[in-house]
PDB file of C-alpha atoms in Angstrom:
ATOM      1  CA  ASP F   6    -171.630  60.044 -47.174  1.00  0.00           C
ATOM      2  CA  GLU F   7    -168.429  60.197 -49.161  1.00  0.00           C
ATOM      3  CA  PRO F   8    -166.490  56.986 -49.745  1.00  0.00           C
ATOM      4  CA  ASP F   9    -163.464  56.530 -47.521  1.00  0.00           C
ATOM      5  CA  PHE F  10    -160.771  56.472 -50.184  1.00  0.00           C
ATOM      6  CA  GLY F  11    -158.061  56.965 -47.579  1.00  0.00           C
ATOM      7  CA  ARG F  12    -158.962  53.688 -45.938  1.00  0.00           C
ATOM      8  CA  ALA F  13    -159.085  51.952 -49.329  1.00  0.00           C
ATOM      9  CA  HIS F  14    -155.606  53.229 -50.215  1.00  0.00           C
ATOM     10  CA  PHE F  15    -154.317  52.228 -46.783  1.00  0.00           C
ATOM     11  CA  SER F  16    -155.700  48.697 -47.202  1.00  0.00           C
ATOM     12  CA  ARG F  17    -154.219  48.466 -50.696  1.00  0.00           C
ATOM     13  CA  GLY F  18    -150.867  49.544 -49.285  1.00  0.00           C
ATOM     14  CA  ASN F  19    -151.046  46.798 -46.682  1.00  0.00           C
ATOM     15  CA  VAL F  20    -151.705  44.150 -49.318  1.00  0.00           C
ATOM     16  CA  LEU F  21    -148.864  45.410 -51.503  1.00  0.00           C
ATOM     17  CA  LEU F  22    -146.516  45.509 -48.519  1.00  0.00           C
ATOM     18  CA  GLU F  23    -147.359  41.887 -47.691  1.00  0.00           C
ATOM     19  CA  GLN F  24    -146.593  40.989 -51.313  1.00  0.00           C
ATOM     20  CA  GLY F  25    -143.239  42.751 -51.151  1.00  0.00           C
ATOM     21  CA  GLU F  26    -144.306  45.459 -53.609  1.00  0.00           C
ATOM     22  CA  LEU F  27    -142.624  48.187 -51.602  1.00  0.00           C
ATOM     23  CA  GLN F  28    -142.903  51.091 -54.036  1.00  0.00           C
ATOM     24  CA  GLY F  29    -146.558  50.296 -54.752  1.00  0.00           C
ATOM     25  CA  ALA F  30    -147.247  50.148 -51.027  1.00  0.00           C
ATOM     26  CA  LEU F  31    -145.526  53.472 -50.479  1.00  0.00           C
ATOM     27  CA  ASP F  32    -147.528  55.074 -53.302  1.00  0.00           C
ATOM     28  CA  ALA F  33    -150.778  53.762 -51.801  1.00  0.00           C
ATOM     29  CA  TYR F  34    -149.859  55.066 -48.344  1.00  0.00           C
ATOM     30  CA  LEU F  35    -149.048  58.492 -49.780  1.00  0.00           C
ATOM     31  CA  MET F  36    -152.465  58.542 -51.437  1.00  0.00           C
ATOM     32  CA  ALA F  37    -154.051  57.532 -48.127  1.00  0.00           C
ATOM     33  CA  LEU F  38    -152.413  60.530 -46.464  1.00  0.00           C
ATOM     34  CA  ASN F  39    -154.168  62.822 -48.947  1.00  0.00           C
ATOM     35  CA  SER F  40    -157.462  61.793 -47.346  1.00  0.00           C
ATOM     36  CA  LYS F  41    -156.268  61.502 -43.756  1.00  0.00           C
ATOM     37  CA  PRO F  42    -152.986  63.371 -43.237  1.00  0.00           C
ATOM     38  CA  ASP F  43    -152.855  62.650 -39.499  1.00  0.00           C
ATOM     39  CA  SER F  44    -153.040  58.847 -39.746  1.00  0.00           C
ATOM     40  CA  ALA F  45    -150.443  57.440 -37.362  1.00  0.00           C
ATOM     41  CA  ALA F  46    -150.946  53.951 -38.795  1.00  0.00           C
ATOM     42  CA  THR F  47    -150.155  55.172 -42.300  1.00  0.00           C
ATOM     43  CA  PHE F  48    -146.975  56.929 -41.166  1.00  0.00           C
ATOM     44  CA  TYR F  49    -145.964  53.825 -39.224  1.00  0.00           C
ATOM     45  CA  ASN F  50    -146.449  51.576 -42.239  1.00  0.00           C
ATOM     46  CA  MET F  51    -144.552  54.024 -44.434  1.00  0.00           C
ATOM     47  CA  GLY F  52    -141.697  53.807 -41.948  1.00  0.00           C
ATOM     48  CA  ASN F  53    -141.769  50.037 -42.314  1.00  0.00           C
ATOM     49  CA  VAL F  54    -141.562  50.368 -46.097  1.00  0.00           C
ATOM     50  CA  TYR F  55    -138.616  52.746 -45.891  1.00  0.00           C
ATOM     51  CA  ALA F  56    -136.848  50.432 -43.453  1.00  0.00           C
ATOM     52  CA  ARG F  57    -137.324  47.477 -45.792  1.00  0.00           C
ATOM     53  CA  GLN F  58    -136.006  49.600 -48.665  1.00  0.00           C
ATOM     54  CA  GLY F  59    -132.802  50.159 -46.673  1.00  0.00           C
ATOM     55  CA  LYS F  60    -133.587  53.804 -45.915  1.00  0.00           C
ATOM     56  CA  PRO F  61    -133.368  53.957 -42.111  1.00  0.00           C
ATOM     57  CA  GLU F  62    -133.073  57.748 -41.937  1.00  0.00           C
ATOM     58  CA  THR F  63    -136.282  58.185 -43.901  1.00  0.00           C
ATOM     59  CA  ALA F  64    -137.968  55.499 -41.807  1.00  0.00           C
ATOM     60  CA  VAL F  65    -137.149  57.447 -38.644  1.00  0.00           C
ATOM     61  CA  ILE F  66    -138.742  60.549 -40.146  1.00  0.00           C
ATOM     62  CA  ALA F  67    -141.907  58.598 -40.972  1.00  0.00           C
ATOM     63  CA  TYR F  68    -142.037  57.268 -37.393  1.00  0.00           C
ATOM     64  CA  GLN F  69    -141.645  60.816 -35.940  1.00  0.00           C
ATOM     65  CA  PRO F  70    -145.383  61.590 -35.583  1.00  0.00           C
ATOM     66  CA  PHE F  71    -145.507  58.998 -32.798  1.00  0.00           C
TER      67      PHE F  71
END
């Protein structure tokens, strides 16, 4: 079995988001998508990051897969 790096990156993104490290969280979520490009939870959390960064148009795009 291969390690689930996507899940690890997703979890790291969640921790960074909670700490207010928005760019670090976004970077971690982007890395998570490399492993699991269809993760609705990752896109949702990326939308939250973009919204908190004051980028509502980009947030809407991230929410689109729903």
